[in-house]
Structure formats: structure tokens, C-alpha cells
Amino acid sequence: MAADIDVTLQGGRTTHVLFVDTIRELSSRLSDYGQRVLWVFDVNSARLFTSLPENNVILPSGEKFKSWSSIEKILSAALDAHLGRDSLFIGFGGGVVCDMTAFAASVFMRGCGLVLVPTTLLCMVDASIGGKSAIDFHGGKNLVGTFYPARDVLISPSCLRTLPESEYMSGLGEVIKHAFLSSAHDLYDFLVDNRKDVLSRDRQALSTMLSLSLQVKASYIERDPEERKGIRQALNLGHTFAHALESIEDFRVKHGTAVAWGLSRAMHCGQDAGVTDSALVEAADSLLTMYGYDIARRIERGRWLDFQSAVAKDKKNISGRVRFVLLEDWGRPVLKDLPAQLVQRNVIAPATVR
Ligand SMILES: NC(=O)c1ccc[n+]([C@@H]2O[C@H](COP(=O)([O-])OP(=O)(O)OC[C@H]3O[C@@H](n4cnc5c(N)ncnc54)[C@H](O)[C@@H]3O)[C@@H](O)[C@H]2O)c1
């Protein structure tokens, strides 16, 4: 198993990331937290338990339920179970469950204990670490939330066995993004050398990959816990393109899969803008292709205005400007404005000559 990792966040609060081998070992570690616990699942993550613990809430699955009404269900269940400020909420599921459990824990009795057990790859390498909690509000994604890091995050690669392939590939898109945000090439080399084991979800390979990926995320969030210095924003590499693609495709493309495409587009735009050298662009394209992502995908010409307006709405806009994350080198991100024509020629399908 990978070595545990400590991540220090806002106000010096530390999240302990603990790796556990089997689901049985995970259950036994979780039972150590005692009785004053509320468990939050969704219908799919609850299936990982043969007999569910007492004091639980099982929510429907999906982003559409990342809402106030789910938070009310969690808080009501906590009151019904007579939990208090010294109690603990355990979020057991993907990013939707973990973001909501963290939000509910941050407001219950002005803040109670929080432990997260991510059960999707995306949540293991991204959503569970870094202290951001949120719900969607009035159609806006993650519009209401708090910074509230978990005390512990327990990761068991065994939980990924039941994850649908499309969700697994979505999480892998974020892992590949992390490979380029690291100045060491260790995650990149690992992904190149262990493709078969990574794709077959070999437990040992997963554990090494998760650890390397988390170390990259931790290095950015520790330097900028509340996303105020522009350092943490680097983790949005590929995201401006990804959000616009998700938006014009009505969210039929999974987030991490869109990030994989966005990473490739950010590399090519970076090259076009004279920021990214061709060797780095080739390294990204070859890794993404090796893992089966469709980097040749382009937006139809007639959708350019929709794509452009989705880019403009991206929440990373600062004072009306869209700032793209580009890479000057491995692990050297920069935030840049890009001319619309440059973005257009890198995302839109070339005109067909009749
Ligand atoms: N807080 C952050 O920093 C942060 C970062 C990235 C993403 N997010 C949020 O994370 C959410 C996306 O997370 P996600 O991709 O995990 O989506 P998700 O939570 O919707 O999970 C995806 C699907 O997998 C199912 N599932 C979960 N674990 C399973 C398992 N082990 N076996 C089988 N099915 C399982 C879920 O029920 C769901 O249907 C978004 O709401 C996003 O905003 C938050």
C-alpha cells in the first residue's frame, strides 16, 4: 500500500490521507470512529456495504441531487440521530456525496467532524482533497459552498472495482492532467510504463498512481489553500476548454474526459501562443492517445459562438477576462489571456473545401 500523506490546508488544518487495502480493512478502520457518526451515501456507493451502518442517509445519485434539499436531508438525519458538535459526518461516495457531506458538516452546529471516503477515481484524486465543499444553486454549479477540509480521507483502490468504465476514464483524465503539473516526470513515466495495469485497475498500480497523483494536487493546494494566489488555479489546466465542451454537449461528456480533451487543447493553444514547446505538446498527445482519449475531436463551425459564450461564462473569469492555464514547461503553469482567433483555430473543425 502507498504511504499515507498529510496535507496542510487553511488555518493550518491537516487532512490525513490514509490508504487502506481491502474493503474489509476499510470497514474496520471506519468502525474505529465510534457511534456518534452520520454516514452519507448515494444509492451506488451504499452497495459497497453488505450491511449498512446505523445512522445513515442514502441520497439518489447524480449531480442533479447536489442541492439544498439533499443538505436538508443530511442535516435532518443528524438531528434525528441526536448528533452534536462533537459528532462526525462520514461522506462515502463520489464527488457529489463528498462535496455535500463536507458542506453539511461545515454548517451543522457551526462545524462538526468530517471524514471522507471517496469511491470514484475522480473523487480520490481531486474532489476529496483540498477542502472545497459545495452544492449547485439556481442552475449554477458549485455556487454555494465553504472551505472545510476533512480530518481524514480514507482511500481504498478496492472501491474502484465496481465503478463504471466511463467514470473510471473520467477520473483518469484528471490523473493525466496532474502528470503535466509535476516537474518530476514520475507520474507521467508511471502512466506510460503501466498502461495495462492502470486500465485493468490492478490494485498495486492504482495505489502507486493515486499516491503520485495526490502528491501533485497537494503541492498546489498547500501553497494556496483558498485559491487566492493564482497557484491553485493551475489545477484548472484544461478546464476552461472542458467546461465549454461539457456545456455545449449538454453534459453528455463526463467531466474528466472533457478535461483530457481540454488538456490537449491547452497544450496546442500554448504552442500557438509561443508558451509551450512542441516536445511537451507531443508528450501530452501521445499519453492521451495511448489511453484512448479522443484528442482529434473538434467543435463544429456552427457551434463556435456557443463555445465562445460558454468559455466566457467559465467561473474562472476574473474581471470579465478569461484566463487560460497554459504550461511553460513540466510543472510550470501560467495564466494567460488568449485571443479568440487563436482559440478558435485550435478547437474548431477546419472548413471543408468543396
Ligand atoms: N471539491 C472539489 O474540490 C471538487 C473537485 C472536483 C470535482 N468536484 C465535484 O465532484 C463531482 C463529480 O464527482 P464524481 O465524478 O465522483 O461524480 P459522482 O459523485 O456523481 O459519481 C459518479 C457516479 O458513480 C457512482 N459511484 C460512486 N462510487 C461508485 C462505486 N465505487 N461503484 C459504482 N458506482 C459508483 C455514483 O453513484 C455516480 O452515479 C462534481 O459535483 C464536481 O463539482 C469537487
mmCIF file of C-alpha atoms and ligand atoms in Angstrom:
data_model
loop_
_atom_site.group_PDB
_atom_site.id
_atom_site.type_symbol
_atom_site.label_atom_id
_atom_site.label_comp_id
_atom_site.label_asym_id
_atom_site.label_seq_id
_atom_site.Cartn_x
_atom_site.Cartn_y
_atom_site.Cartn_z
ATOM 1 C CA MET A 1 0.000 0.000 0.000
ATOM 2 C CA ALA A 2 1.075 3.575 -0.660
ATOM 3 C CA ALA A 3 2.384 5.643 2.250
ATOM 4 C CA ASP A 4 -0.123 7.938 3.952
ATOM 5 C CA ILE A 5 0.045 11.637 3.040
ATOM 6 C CA ASP A 6 -0.639 14.693 5.234
ATOM 7 C CA VAL A 7 -1.993 17.793 3.511
ATOM 8 C CA THR A 8 -1.971 21.068 5.453
ATOM 9 C CA LEU A 9 -4.676 23.497 4.451
ATOM 10 C CA GLN A 10 -6.385 26.672 5.608
ATOM 11 C CA GLY A 11 -5.683 27.732 9.189
ATOM 12 C CA GLY A 12 -3.053 25.008 9.481
ATOM 13 C CA ARG A 13 -5.737 22.287 9.420
ATOM 14 C CA THR A 14 -4.330 18.988 8.281
ATOM 15 C CA THR A 15 -6.062 16.318 6.253
ATOM 16 C CA HIS A 16 -4.580 12.854 6.740
ATOM 17 C CA VAL A 17 -4.884 10.796 3.577
ATOM 18 C CA LEU A 18 -4.802 7.139 4.577
ATOM 19 C CA PHE A 19 -4.525 4.266 2.106
ATOM 20 C CA VAL A 20 -6.254 1.034 3.024
ATOM 21 C CA ASP A 21 -6.071 -2.203 1.127
ATOM 22 C CA THR A 22 -9.346 -4.097 1.155
ATOM 23 C CA ILE A 23 -12.948 -3.051 1.749
ATOM 24 C CA ARG A 24 -12.907 -5.210 4.898
ATOM 25 C CA GLU A 25 -9.932 -3.261 6.243
ATOM 26 C CA LEU A 26 -11.703 -0.050 5.294
ATOM 27 C CA SER A 27 -14.806 -1.074 7.282
ATOM 28 C CA SER A 28 -12.702 -1.941 10.278
ATOM 29 C CA ARG A 29 -10.855 1.421 10.141
ATOM 30 C CA LEU A 30 -14.195 3.208 9.844
ATOM 31 C CA SER A 31 -15.674 1.392 12.836
ATOM 32 C CA ASP A 32 -12.892 2.951 14.949
ATOM 33 C CA TYR A 33 -14.677 6.297 14.643
ATOM 34 C CA GLY A 34 -17.284 5.096 17.145
ATOM 35 C CA GLN A 35 -21.009 5.700 17.445
ATOM 36 C CA ARG A 36 -21.637 9.417 17.117
ATOM 37 C CA VAL A 37 -21.455 9.231 13.361
ATOM 38 C CA LEU A 38 -23.761 10.047 10.455
ATOM 39 C CA TRP A 39 -22.974 8.208 7.230
ATOM 40 C CA VAL A 40 -23.862 9.750 3.871
ATOM 41 C CA PHE A 41 -24.083 7.522 0.790
ATOM 42 C CA ASP A 42 -25.692 7.619 -2.586
ATOM 43 C CA VAL A 43 -27.580 4.620 -3.932
ATOM 44 C CA ASN A 44 -24.500 3.277 -5.704
ATOM 45 C CA SER A 45 -21.870 3.808 -3.028
ATOM 46 C CA ALA A 46 -24.218 2.243 -0.433
ATOM 47 C CA ARG A 47 -23.985 -1.017 -2.408
ATOM 48 C CA LEU A 48 -20.342 -1.370 -1.410
ATOM 49 C CA PHE A 49 -21.563 -2.232 2.113
ATOM 50 C CA THR A 50 -23.182 -5.599 2.750
ATOM 51 C CA SER A 51 -24.757 -4.350 5.952
ATOM 52 C CA LEU A 52 -25.131 -0.627 6.277
ATOM 53 C CA PRO A 53 -24.041 1.162 9.443
ATOM 54 C CA GLU A 54 -26.654 2.759 11.704
ATOM 55 C CA ASN A 55 -27.440 6.485 11.249
ATOM 56 C CA ASN A 56 -27.219 6.723 7.522
ATOM 57 C CA VAL A 57 -28.693 8.816 4.747
ATOM 58 C CA ILE A 58 -28.841 7.366 1.241
ATOM 59 C CA LEU A 59 -29.264 10.006 -1.447
ATOM 60 C CA PRO A 60 -30.166 9.489 -5.091
ATOM 61 C CA SER A 61 -27.091 9.534 -7.344
ATOM 62 C CA GLY A 62 -26.117 12.310 -9.711
ATOM 63 C CA GLU A 63 -25.247 15.992 -9.973
ATOM 64 C CA LYS A 64 -28.936 16.911 -10.126
ATOM 65 C CA PHE A 65 -29.207 15.980 -6.433
ATOM 66 C CA LYS A 66 -26.300 18.193 -5.347
ATOM 67 C CA SER A 67 -28.857 20.545 -3.883
ATOM 68 C CA TRP A 68 -30.261 22.277 -0.806
ATOM 69 C CA SER A 69 -32.865 19.579 -0.420
ATOM 70 C CA SER A 70 -30.151 16.909 -0.086
ATOM 71 C CA ILE A 71 -28.380 19.081 2.501
ATOM 72 C CA GLU A 72 -31.653 19.345 4.420
ATOM 73 C CA LYS A 73 -31.954 15.545 4.379
ATOM 74 C CA ILE A 74 -28.438 15.183 5.773
ATOM 75 C CA LEU A 75 -28.967 17.794 8.493
ATOM 76 C CA SER A 76 -32.376 16.368 9.459
ATOM 77 C CA ALA A 77 -30.900 12.880 9.748
ATOM 78 C CA ALA A 78 -28.155 14.271 12.005
ATOM 79 C CA LEU A 79 -30.743 15.889 14.280
ATOM 80 C CA ASP A 80 -32.911 12.733 14.312
ATOM 81 C CA ALA A 81 -29.837 10.766 15.413
ATOM 82 C CA HIS A 82 -29.227 13.337 18.210
ATOM 83 C CA LEU A 83 -25.789 14.183 16.922
ATOM 84 C CA GLY A 84 -23.947 17.172 18.306
ATOM 85 C CA ARG A 85 -20.972 19.342 17.533
ATOM 86 C CA ASP A 86 -18.555 16.634 18.662
ATOM 87 C CA SER A 87 -20.088 14.202 16.143
ATOM 88 C CA LEU A 88 -18.708 13.105 12.835
ATOM 89 C CA PHE A 89 -20.123 13.024 9.323
ATOM 90 C CA ILE A 90 -18.663 10.371 7.036
ATOM 91 C CA GLY A 91 -19.197 11.001 3.329
ATOM 92 C CA PHE A 92 -18.893 7.701 1.463
ATOM 93 C CA GLY A 93 -19.185 8.116 -2.305
ATOM 94 C CA GLY A 94 -18.119 10.125 -5.324
ATOM 95 C CA GLY A 95 -17.542 13.864 -5.581
ATOM 96 C CA VAL A 96 -21.243 14.668 -5.294
ATOM 97 C CA VAL A 97 -21.628 12.857 -1.958
ATOM 98 C CA CYS A 98 -18.293 14.110 -0.614
ATOM 99 C CA ASP A 99 -18.893 17.774 -1.596
ATOM 100 C CA MET A 100 -22.341 17.696 0.036
ATOM 101 C CA THR A 101 -21.257 15.883 3.178
ATOM 102 C CA ALA A 102 -18.460 18.408 3.624
ATOM 103 C CA PHE A 103 -20.883 21.307 3.165
ATOM 104 C CA ALA A 104 -23.367 19.821 5.649
ATOM 105 C CA ALA A 105 -20.585 19.132 8.185
ATOM 106 C CA SER A 106 -19.336 22.696 7.855
ATOM 107 C CA VAL A 107 -22.702 24.168 8.858
ATOM 108 C CA PHE A 108 -24.051 21.558 11.297
ATOM 109 C CA MET A 109 -23.730 23.077 14.790
ATOM 110 C CA ARG A 110 -21.304 25.581 13.193
ATOM 111 C CA GLY A 111 -18.985 22.765 12.171
ATOM 112 C CA CYS A 112 -18.691 19.128 13.199
ATOM 113 C CA GLY A 113 -16.135 16.411 12.373
ATOM 114 C CA LEU A 114 -15.678 15.291 8.775
ATOM 115 C CA VAL A 115 -14.185 12.144 7.256
ATOM 116 C CA LEU A 116 -14.399 11.382 3.544
ATOM 117 C CA VAL A 117 -14.214 8.023 1.801
ATOM 118 C CA PRO A 118 -14.030 8.685 -1.943
ATOM 119 C CA THR A 119 -15.330 5.815 -4.073
ATOM 120 C CA THR A 120 -14.737 7.222 -7.578
ATOM 121 C CA LEU A 121 -11.322 7.825 -9.098
ATOM 122 C CA LEU A 122 -12.182 11.471 -9.704
ATOM 123 C CA CYS A 123 -13.071 11.959 -6.076
ATOM 124 C CA MET A 124 -9.955 10.122 -4.855
ATOM 125 C CA VAL A 125 -7.529 12.288 -6.825
ATOM 126 C CA ASP A 126 -9.458 15.534 -6.808
ATOM 127 C CA ALA A 127 -12.756 16.227 -5.018
ATOM 128 C CA SER A 128 -11.970 14.729 -1.601
ATOM 129 C CA ILE A 129 -8.718 16.648 -1.128
ATOM 130 C CA GLY A 130 -8.450 20.374 -0.778
ATOM 131 C CA GLY A 131 -11.301 21.403 1.467
ATOM 132 C CA LYS A 132 -13.808 22.721 -1.082
ATOM 133 C CA SER A 133 -17.406 21.879 -0.245
ATOM 134 C CA ALA A 134 -20.338 22.858 -2.438
ATOM 135 C CA ILE A 135 -23.823 22.430 -3.779
ATOM 136 C CA ASP A 136 -25.289 23.645 -7.062
ATOM 137 C CA PHE A 137 -27.700 26.572 -6.796
ATOM 138 C CA HIS A 138 -30.142 28.250 -9.220
ATOM 139 C CA GLY A 139 -28.599 26.334 -12.115
ATOM 140 C CA GLY A 140 -25.045 27.388 -11.208
ATOM 141 C CA LYS A 141 -22.536 24.635 -10.479
ATOM 142 C CA ASN A 142 -20.906 24.760 -7.040
ATOM 143 C CA LEU A 143 -22.263 28.269 -6.455
ATOM 144 C CA VAL A 144 -22.807 27.798 -2.717
ATOM 145 C CA GLY A 145 -20.118 26.279 -0.562
ATOM 146 C CA THR A 146 -17.463 26.576 2.090
ATOM 147 C CA PHE A 147 -13.821 25.692 2.650
ATOM 148 C CA TYR A 148 -13.884 22.818 5.119
ATOM 149 C CA PRO A 149 -11.112 20.223 4.874
ATOM 150 C CA ALA A 150 -11.795 16.682 6.052
ATOM 151 C CA ARG A 151 -9.910 15.455 9.077
ATOM 152 C CA ASP A 152 -9.203 12.125 7.359
ATOM 153 C CA VAL A 153 -9.625 10.888 3.799
ATOM 154 C CA LEU A 154 -9.586 7.092 3.557
ATOM 155 C CA ILE A 155 -8.751 5.698 0.145
ATOM 156 C CA SER A 156 -9.181 2.092 -0.856
ATOM 157 C CA PRO A 157 -8.473 1.262 -4.524
ATOM 158 C CA SER A 158 -10.738 -1.772 -3.997
ATOM 159 C CA CYS A 159 -13.742 0.580 -4.077
ATOM 160 C CA LEU A 160 -12.985 1.225 -7.759
ATOM 161 C CA ARG A 161 -13.747 -2.349 -8.804
ATOM 162 C CA THR A 162 -17.446 -1.611 -9.288
ATOM 163 C CA LEU A 163 -17.004 1.814 -10.893
ATOM 164 C CA PRO A 164 -18.405 2.018 -14.451
ATOM 165 C CA GLU A 165 -15.711 2.321 -17.141
ATOM 166 C CA SER A 166 -16.860 5.795 -18.253
ATOM 167 C CA GLU A 167 -16.495 7.089 -14.662
ATOM 168 C CA TYR A 168 -13.076 5.450 -14.340
ATOM 169 C CA MET A 169 -11.851 7.065 -17.589
ATOM 170 C CA SER A 170 -13.230 10.378 -16.385
ATOM 171 C CA GLY A 171 -11.104 10.190 -13.227
ATOM 172 C CA LEU A 172 -8.090 9.141 -15.266
ATOM 173 C CA GLY A 173 -8.365 12.386 -17.267
ATOM 174 C CA GLU A 174 -7.625 14.321 -14.050
ATOM 175 C CA VAL A 175 -4.733 11.985 -13.212
ATOM 176 C CA ILE A 176 -3.170 12.631 -16.637
ATOM 177 C CA LYS A 177 -3.593 16.376 -16.091
ATOM 178 C CA HIS A 178 -1.670 16.024 -12.794
ATOM 179 C CA ALA A 179 1.181 14.274 -14.658
ATOM 180 C CA PHE A 180 1.898 17.522 -16.545
ATOM 181 C CA LEU A 181 1.564 19.749 -13.485
ATOM 182 C CA SER A 182 4.523 17.985 -11.897
ATOM 183 C CA SER A 183 8.094 18.997 -12.716
ATOM 184 C CA ALA A 184 9.187 15.450 -11.856
ATOM 185 C CA HIS A 185 8.172 13.092 -14.640
ATOM 186 C CA ASP A 186 7.371 10.248 -12.250
ATOM 187 C CA LEU A 187 3.595 10.169 -12.717
ATOM 188 C CA TYR A 188 3.976 10.540 -16.499
ATOM 189 C CA ASP A 189 6.573 7.747 -16.653
ATOM 190 C CA PHE A 190 4.424 5.545 -14.446
ATOM 191 C CA LEU A 191 1.392 6.012 -16.717
ATOM 192 C CA VAL A 192 3.463 5.283 -19.835
ATOM 193 C CA ASP A 193 5.078 2.168 -18.336
ATOM 194 C CA ASN A 194 1.988 0.708 -16.635
ATOM 195 C CA ARG A 195 -0.838 1.325 -19.090
ATOM 196 C CA LYS A 196 -2.153 -2.231 -18.996
ATOM 197 C CA ASP A 197 -2.242 -2.434 -15.192
ATOM 198 C CA VAL A 198 -3.749 1.031 -14.862
ATOM 199 C CA LEU A 199 -6.505 0.212 -17.338
ATOM 200 C CA SER A 200 -7.216 -3.157 -15.721
ATOM 201 C CA ARG A 201 -7.345 -1.411 -12.289
ATOM 202 C CA ASP A 202 -4.630 -3.575 -10.786
ATOM 203 C CA ARG A 203 -4.668 -2.746 -7.065
ATOM 204 C CA GLN A 204 -0.926 -2.165 -6.728
ATOM 205 C CA ALA A 205 -0.792 0.007 -9.841
ATOM 206 C CA LEU A 206 -3.774 2.023 -8.620
ATOM 207 C CA SER A 207 -2.210 2.584 -5.284
ATOM 208 C CA THR A 208 1.038 3.955 -6.791
ATOM 209 C CA MET A 209 -0.855 6.078 -9.302
ATOM 210 C CA LEU A 210 -3.173 7.524 -6.637
ATOM 211 C CA SER A 211 -0.272 8.398 -4.393
ATOM 212 C CA LEU A 212 1.710 10.148 -7.169
ATOM 213 C CA SER A 213 -1.378 11.998 -8.363
ATOM 214 C CA LEU A 214 -2.364 13.155 -4.883
ATOM 215 C CA GLN A 215 1.131 14.439 -4.197
ATOM 216 C CA VAL A 216 0.790 16.749 -7.209
ATOM 217 C CA LYS A 217 -2.585 18.088 -6.095
ATOM 218 C CA ALA A 218 -1.325 18.518 -2.526
ATOM 219 C CA SER A 219 1.684 20.534 -3.679
ATOM 220 C CA TYR A 220 -0.601 23.135 -5.304
ATOM 221 C CA ILE A 221 -3.290 23.389 -2.642
ATOM 222 C CA GLU A 222 -0.848 23.624 0.246
ATOM 223 C CA ARG A 223 0.748 26.700 -1.342
ATOM 224 C CA ASP A 224 -2.620 28.379 -1.972
ATOM 225 C CA PRO A 225 -5.329 26.777 0.220
ATOM 226 C CA GLU A 226 -8.067 29.327 -0.504
ATOM 227 C CA GLU A 227 -7.266 29.859 -4.178
ATOM 228 C CA ARG A 228 -6.233 33.471 -3.709
ATOM 229 C CA LYS A 229 -2.703 33.497 -5.134
ATOM 230 C CA GLY A 230 -3.266 32.030 -8.587
ATOM 231 C CA ILE A 231 -1.258 28.898 -7.670
ATOM 232 C CA ARG A 232 -4.177 26.580 -7.020
ATOM 233 C CA GLN A 233 -5.849 27.782 -10.224
ATOM 234 C CA ALA A 234 -3.192 25.858 -12.131
ATOM 235 C CA LEU A 235 -5.162 22.731 -11.223
ATOM 236 C CA ASN A 236 -7.718 24.041 -13.717
ATOM 237 C CA LEU A 237 -5.379 23.163 -16.583
ATOM 238 C CA GLY A 238 -7.644 22.152 -19.482
ATOM 239 C CA HIS A 239 -10.790 23.094 -17.544
ATOM 240 C CA THR A 240 -11.843 26.222 -19.452
ATOM 241 C CA PHE A 241 -11.981 24.173 -22.653
ATOM 242 C CA ALA A 242 -13.550 21.248 -20.768
ATOM 243 C CA HIS A 243 -16.346 23.300 -19.190
ATOM 244 C CA ALA A 244 -17.213 24.836 -22.562
ATOM 245 C CA LEU A 245 -17.295 21.389 -24.205
ATOM 246 C CA GLU A 246 -19.447 19.965 -21.387
ATOM 247 C CA SER A 247 -21.794 22.919 -21.665
ATOM 248 C CA ILE A 248 -22.334 22.772 -25.442
ATOM 249 C CA GLU A 249 -22.713 18.986 -25.265
ATOM 250 C CA ASP A 250 -25.364 19.314 -22.505
ATOM 251 C CA PHE A 251 -23.106 17.433 -20.065
ATOM 252 C CA ARG A 252 -23.184 14.203 -22.072
ATOM 253 C CA VAL A 253 -19.360 14.208 -21.936
ATOM 254 C CA LYS A 254 -18.034 13.237 -18.493
ATOM 255 C CA HIS A 255 -16.059 15.940 -16.757
ATOM 256 C CA GLY A 256 -12.637 14.221 -16.632
ATOM 257 C CA THR A 257 -12.982 13.061 -20.231
ATOM 258 C CA ALA A 258 -13.629 16.674 -21.208
ATOM 259 C CA VAL A 259 -10.574 17.672 -19.133
ATOM 260 C CA ALA A 260 -8.423 15.209 -21.110
ATOM 261 C CA TRP A 261 -9.562 16.889 -24.351
ATOM 262 C CA GLY A 262 -9.126 20.323 -22.758
ATOM 263 C CA LEU A 263 -5.583 19.437 -21.698
ATOM 264 C CA SER A 264 -4.674 18.688 -25.292
ATOM 265 C CA ARG A 265 -6.316 21.921 -26.480
ATOM 266 C CA ALA A 266 -4.492 23.937 -23.780
ATOM 267 C CA MET A 267 -1.201 22.427 -24.944
ATOM 268 C CA HIS A 268 -1.867 23.303 -28.591
ATOM 269 C CA CYS A 269 -3.053 26.817 -27.764
ATOM 270 C CA GLY A 270 0.057 27.198 -25.604
ATOM 271 C CA GLN A 271 2.241 26.171 -28.527
ATOM 272 C CA ASP A 272 0.384 28.542 -30.854
ATOM 273 C CA ALA A 273 0.893 31.364 -28.328
ATOM 274 C CA GLY A 274 4.628 30.628 -28.067
ATOM 275 C CA VAL A 275 4.365 29.446 -24.455
ATOM 276 C CA THR A 276 4.555 25.639 -24.720
ATOM 277 C CA ASP A 277 7.231 23.790 -26.646
ATOM 278 C CA SER A 278 6.414 21.085 -29.153
ATOM 279 C CA ALA A 279 8.012 18.249 -27.126
ATOM 280 C CA LEU A 280 5.583 18.876 -24.263
ATOM 281 C CA VAL A 281 2.623 19.034 -26.642
ATOM 282 C CA GLU A 282 3.688 15.729 -28.185
ATOM 283 C CA ALA A 283 4.146 14.124 -24.757
ATOM 284 C CA ALA A 284 0.571 15.094 -23.818
ATOM 285 C CA ASP A 285 -0.961 13.994 -27.095
ATOM 286 C CA SER A 286 0.846 10.662 -27.054
ATOM 287 C CA LEU A 287 -0.173 9.843 -23.458
ATOM 288 C CA LEU A 288 -3.791 10.859 -24.065
ATOM 289 C CA THR A 289 -3.913 8.809 -27.260
ATOM 290 C CA MET A 290 -2.299 5.834 -25.532
ATOM 291 C CA TYR A 291 -5.174 5.885 -23.031
ATOM 292 C CA GLY A 292 -7.792 6.159 -25.766
ATOM 293 C CA TYR A 293 -8.970 9.772 -25.373
ATOM 294 C CA ASP A 294 -10.346 11.427 -28.492
ATOM 295 C CA ILE A 295 -7.958 14.338 -28.893
ATOM 296 C CA ALA A 296 -8.854 14.757 -32.561
ATOM 297 C CA ARG A 297 -12.334 15.906 -31.568
ATOM 298 C CA ARG A 298 -13.212 19.406 -32.831
ATOM 299 C CA ILE A 299 -16.200 21.669 -32.374
ATOM 300 C CA GLU A 300 -18.401 22.118 -35.440
ATOM 301 C CA ARG A 301 -18.004 25.542 -37.011
ATOM 302 C CA GLY A 302 -21.635 26.420 -36.394
ATOM 303 C CA ARG A 303 -21.142 25.912 -32.634
ATOM 304 C CA TRP A 304 -18.247 28.370 -32.240
ATOM 305 C CA LEU A 305 -20.390 31.179 -30.800
ATOM 306 C CA ASP A 306 -21.932 28.769 -28.272
ATOM 307 C CA PHE A 307 -18.477 27.506 -27.360
ATOM 308 C CA GLN A 308 -17.150 31.059 -27.021
ATOM 309 C CA SER A 309 -20.019 32.144 -24.814
ATOM 310 C CA ALA A 310 -19.561 29.039 -22.628
ATOM 311 C CA VAL A 311 -15.875 29.958 -22.283
ATOM 312 C CA ALA A 312 -16.870 33.488 -21.274
ATOM 313 C CA LYS A 313 -19.163 32.130 -18.566
ATOM 314 C CA ASP A 314 -16.440 29.969 -17.050
ATOM 315 C CA LYS A 315 -16.234 30.775 -13.375
ATOM 316 C CA LYS A 316 -12.508 31.322 -13.571
ATOM 317 C CA ASN A 317 -13.184 34.664 -15.323
ATOM 318 C CA ILE A 318 -11.556 37.458 -13.413
ATOM 319 C CA SER A 319 -12.971 40.962 -14.019
ATOM 320 C CA GLY A 320 -14.538 39.822 -17.242
ATOM 321 C CA ARG A 321 -11.305 38.325 -18.598
ATOM 322 C CA VAL A 322 -10.921 34.665 -19.360
ATOM 323 C CA ARG A 323 -7.548 33.431 -18.183
ATOM 324 C CA PHE A 324 -6.401 30.096 -19.552
ATOM 325 C CA VAL A 325 -3.973 27.854 -17.726
ATOM 326 C CA LEU A 326 -1.057 27.075 -20.062
ATOM 327 C CA LEU A 327 2.204 25.262 -19.461
ATOM 328 C CA GLU A 328 5.629 26.852 -19.948
ATOM 329 C CA ASP A 329 7.221 23.541 -19.034
ATOM 330 C CA TRP A 330 6.518 20.427 -16.950
ATOM 331 C CA GLY A 331 5.061 21.703 -13.681
ATOM 332 C CA ARG A 332 5.341 25.373 -14.757
ATOM 333 C CA PRO A 333 1.796 26.657 -15.302
ATOM 334 C CA VAL A 334 0.970 30.260 -16.267
ATOM 335 C CA LEU A 335 -2.368 32.067 -16.505
ATOM 336 C CA LYS A 336 -2.818 33.849 -19.840
ATOM 337 C CA ASP A 337 -5.413 35.713 -21.870
ATOM 338 C CA LEU A 338 -5.698 34.202 -25.332
ATOM 339 C CA PRO A 339 -7.005 35.935 -28.461
ATOM 340 C CA ALA A 340 -10.334 34.488 -29.615
ATOM 341 C CA GLN A 341 -8.938 33.681 -33.092
ATOM 342 C CA LEU A 342 -6.153 31.598 -31.574
ATOM 343 C CA VAL A 343 -8.638 29.573 -29.504
ATOM 344 C CA GLN A 344 -10.938 29.274 -32.496
ATOM 345 C CA ARG A 345 -8.314 27.778 -34.795
ATOM 346 C CA ASN A 346 -7.375 25.231 -32.135
ATOM 347 C CA VAL A 347 -10.849 23.987 -31.235
ATOM 348 C CA ILE A 348 -12.932 24.356 -34.389
ATOM 349 C CA ALA A 349 -13.004 21.834 -37.204
ATOM 350 C CA PRO A 350 -11.231 23.185 -40.295
ATOM 351 C CA ALA A 351 -13.534 24.270 -43.111
ATOM 352 C CA THR A 352 -14.075 21.535 -45.650
ATOM 353 C CA VAL A 353 -13.016 22.510 -49.140
ATOM 354 C CA ARG A 354 -15.618 21.708 -51.774
HETATM 355 N N1 LIG B 1 -14.447 19.687 -4.010
HETATM 356 C C1 LIG B 1 -13.634 19.713 -5.041
HETATM 357 O O1 LIG B 1 -12.508 20.222 -4.989
HETATM 358 C C2 LIG B 1 -14.067 19.049 -6.321
HETATM 359 C C3 LIG B 1 -13.129 18.761 -7.330
HETATM 360 C C4 LIG B 1 -13.560 18.111 -8.474
HETATM 361 C C5 LIG B 1 -14.902 17.747 -8.615
HETATM 362 N N2 LIG B 1 -15.784 18.056 -7.625
HETATM 363 C C6 LIG B 1 -17.197 17.674 -7.746
HETATM 364 O O2 LIG B 1 -17.263 16.263 -7.832
HETATM 365 C C7 LIG B 1 -18.465 15.927 -8.527
HETATM 366 C C8 LIG B 1 -18.150 14.824 -9.504
HETATM 367 O O3 LIG B 1 -17.648 13.726 -8.794
HETATM 368 P P1 LIG B 1 -17.717 12.243 -9.392
HETATM 369 O O4 LIG B 1 -17.152 12.240 -10.752
HETATM 370 O O5 LIG B 1 -17.161 11.356 -8.371
HETATM 371 O O6 LIG B 1 -19.285 12.038 -9.616
HETATM 372 P P2 LIG B 1 -20.427 11.301 -8.749
HETATM 373 O O7 LIG B 1 -20.262 11.536 -7.329
HETATM 374 O O8 LIG B 1 -21.709 11.700 -9.391
HETATM 375 O O9 LIG B 1 -20.140 9.756 -9.055
HETATM 376 C C9 LIG B 1 -20.249 9.273 -10.375
HETATM 377 C C10 LIG B 1 -21.184 8.047 -10.431
HETATM 378 O O10 LIG B 1 -20.508 6.923 -9.864
HETATM 379 C C11 LIG B 1 -21.349 6.298 -8.887
HETATM 380 N N3 LIG B 1 -20.441 5.648 -7.952
HETATM 381 C C12 LIG B 1 -19.696 6.215 -6.978
HETATM 382 N N4 LIG B 1 -18.852 5.309 -6.444
HETATM 383 C C13 LIG B 1 -19.094 4.131 -7.080
HETATM 384 C C14 LIG B 1 -18.528 2.833 -6.998
HETATM 385 N N5 LIG B 1 -17.482 2.589 -6.211
HETATM 386 N N6 LIG B 1 -19.034 1.873 -7.785
HETATM 387 C C15 LIG B 1 -20.042 2.134 -8.663
HETATM 388 N N7 LIG B 1 -20.590 3.340 -8.813
HETATM 389 C C16 LIG B 1 -20.117 4.333 -8.037
HETATM 390 C C17 LIG B 1 -22.187 7.426 -8.358
HETATM 391 O O11 LIG B 1 -23.355 6.959 -7.748
HETATM 392 C C18 LIG B 1 -22.466 8.215 -9.632
HETATM 393 O O12 LIG B 1 -23.517 7.611 -10.340
HETATM 394 C C19 LIG B 1 -18.982 17.188 -9.166
HETATM 395 O O13 LIG B 1 -20.121 17.630 -8.476
HETATM 396 C C20 LIG B 1 -17.845 18.175 -9.001
HETATM 397 O O14 LIG B 1 -18.294 19.505 -8.864
HETATM 398 C C21 LIG B 1 -15.391 18.677 -6.484
#
